[in-house]
PDB file of C-alpha atoms and ligand atoms in Angstrom:
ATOM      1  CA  UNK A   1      88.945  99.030  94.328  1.00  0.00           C
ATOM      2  CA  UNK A   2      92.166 100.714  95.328  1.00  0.00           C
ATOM      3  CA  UNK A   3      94.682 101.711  93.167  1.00  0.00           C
ATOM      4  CA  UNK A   4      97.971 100.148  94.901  1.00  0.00           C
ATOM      5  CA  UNK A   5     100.679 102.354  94.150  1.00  0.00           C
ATOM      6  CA  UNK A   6     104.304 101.404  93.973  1.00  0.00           C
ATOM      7  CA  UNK A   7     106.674 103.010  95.309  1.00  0.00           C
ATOM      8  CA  UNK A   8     109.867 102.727  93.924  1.00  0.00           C
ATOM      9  CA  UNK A   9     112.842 102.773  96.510  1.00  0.00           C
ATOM     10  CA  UNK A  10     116.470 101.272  96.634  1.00  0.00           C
ATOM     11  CA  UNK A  11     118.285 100.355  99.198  1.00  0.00           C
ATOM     12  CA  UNK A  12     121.537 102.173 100.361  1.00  0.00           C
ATOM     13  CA  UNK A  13     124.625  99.712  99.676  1.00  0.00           C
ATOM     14  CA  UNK A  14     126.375 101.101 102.713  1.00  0.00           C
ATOM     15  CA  UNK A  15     123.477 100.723 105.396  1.00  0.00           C
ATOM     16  CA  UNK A  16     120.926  98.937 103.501  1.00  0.00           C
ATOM     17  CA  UNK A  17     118.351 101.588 104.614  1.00  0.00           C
ATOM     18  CA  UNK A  18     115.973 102.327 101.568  1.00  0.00           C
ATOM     19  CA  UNK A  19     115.740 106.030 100.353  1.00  0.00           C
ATOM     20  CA  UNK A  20     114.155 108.523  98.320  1.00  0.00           C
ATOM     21  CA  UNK A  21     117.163 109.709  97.145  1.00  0.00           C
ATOM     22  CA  UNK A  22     120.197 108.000  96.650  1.00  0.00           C
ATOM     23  CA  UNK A  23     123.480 109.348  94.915  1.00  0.00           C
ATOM     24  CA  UNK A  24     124.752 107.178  92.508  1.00  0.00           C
ATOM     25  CA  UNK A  25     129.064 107.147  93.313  1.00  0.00           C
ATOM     26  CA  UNK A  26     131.820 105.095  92.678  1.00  0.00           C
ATOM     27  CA  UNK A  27     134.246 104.740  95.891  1.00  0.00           C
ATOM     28  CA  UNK A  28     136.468 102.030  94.647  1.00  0.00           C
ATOM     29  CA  UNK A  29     138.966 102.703  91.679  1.00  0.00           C
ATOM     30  CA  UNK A  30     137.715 100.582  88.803  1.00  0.00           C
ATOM     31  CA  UNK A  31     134.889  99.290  91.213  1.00  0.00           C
ATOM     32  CA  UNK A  32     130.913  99.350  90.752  1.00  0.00           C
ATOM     33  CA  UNK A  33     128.692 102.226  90.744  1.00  0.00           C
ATOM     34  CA  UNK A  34     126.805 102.112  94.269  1.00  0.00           C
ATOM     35  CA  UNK A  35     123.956 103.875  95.358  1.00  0.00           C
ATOM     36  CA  UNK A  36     124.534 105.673  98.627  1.00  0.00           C
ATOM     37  CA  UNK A  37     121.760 107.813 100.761  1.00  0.00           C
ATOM     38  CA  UNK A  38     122.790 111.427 101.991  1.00  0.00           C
ATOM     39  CA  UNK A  39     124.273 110.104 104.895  1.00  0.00           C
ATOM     40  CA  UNK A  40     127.128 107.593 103.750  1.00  0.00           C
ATOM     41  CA  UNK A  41     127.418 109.878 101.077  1.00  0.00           C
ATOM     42  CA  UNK A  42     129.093 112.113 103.635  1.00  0.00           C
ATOM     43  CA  UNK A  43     130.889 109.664 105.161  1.00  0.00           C
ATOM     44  CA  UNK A  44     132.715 107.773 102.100  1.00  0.00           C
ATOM     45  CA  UNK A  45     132.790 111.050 100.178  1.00  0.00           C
ATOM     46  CA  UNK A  46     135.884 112.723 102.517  1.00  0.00           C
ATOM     47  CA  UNK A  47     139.492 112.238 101.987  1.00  0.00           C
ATOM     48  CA  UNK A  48     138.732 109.558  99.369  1.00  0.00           C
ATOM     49  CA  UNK A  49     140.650 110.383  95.686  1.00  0.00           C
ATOM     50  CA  UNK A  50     138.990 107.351  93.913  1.00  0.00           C
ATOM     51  CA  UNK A  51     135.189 109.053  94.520  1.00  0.00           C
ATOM     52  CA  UNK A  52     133.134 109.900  91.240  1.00  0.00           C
ATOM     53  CA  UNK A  53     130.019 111.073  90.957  1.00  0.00           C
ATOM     54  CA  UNK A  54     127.377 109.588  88.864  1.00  0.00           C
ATOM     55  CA  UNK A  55     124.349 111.414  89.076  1.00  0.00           C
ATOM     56  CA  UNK A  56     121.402 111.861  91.719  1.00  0.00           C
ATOM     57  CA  UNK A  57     118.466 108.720  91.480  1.00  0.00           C
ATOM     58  CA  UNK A  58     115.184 109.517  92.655  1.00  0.00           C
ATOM     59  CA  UNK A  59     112.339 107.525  93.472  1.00  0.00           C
ATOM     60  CA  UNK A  60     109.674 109.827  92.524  1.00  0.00           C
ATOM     61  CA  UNK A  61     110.395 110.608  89.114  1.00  0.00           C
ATOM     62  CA  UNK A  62     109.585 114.587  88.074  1.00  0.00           C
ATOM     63  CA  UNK A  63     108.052 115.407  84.431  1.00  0.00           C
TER      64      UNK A  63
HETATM   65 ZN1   ZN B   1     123.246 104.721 103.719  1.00  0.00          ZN
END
């Protein structure tokens, strides 16, 4: 029998597209912490003062 093995993925908040690596930002002032792939990440990231960075989330998990 086959081990099924889960992968653990989230979904991008901007594009919904599910990633390997997603940053984990705020964009909003006093709004919620999003995950965002590479890509948005570059395009909420610019010109915007309210951005904060939370940390990089990864689906496979390094020991
Ligand atoms: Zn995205």
């Amino acid at each position: 029998m086959a081990k099924i093995k889960r992968v653990r993925t989230k979904p991008c908040s901007r594009c919904n597209e599910t990633n390997d690596v997603l940053y984990r930002v705020r964009i909003e002032e006093d709004g919620d912490w999003i995950f965002v792939c590479p890509t948005c990440l570059g395009k909420v990231k610019p010109d915007n003062p309210h951005y904060q960075y939370g940390g990089t989330w990864k689906s496979k998990k390094r020991h």
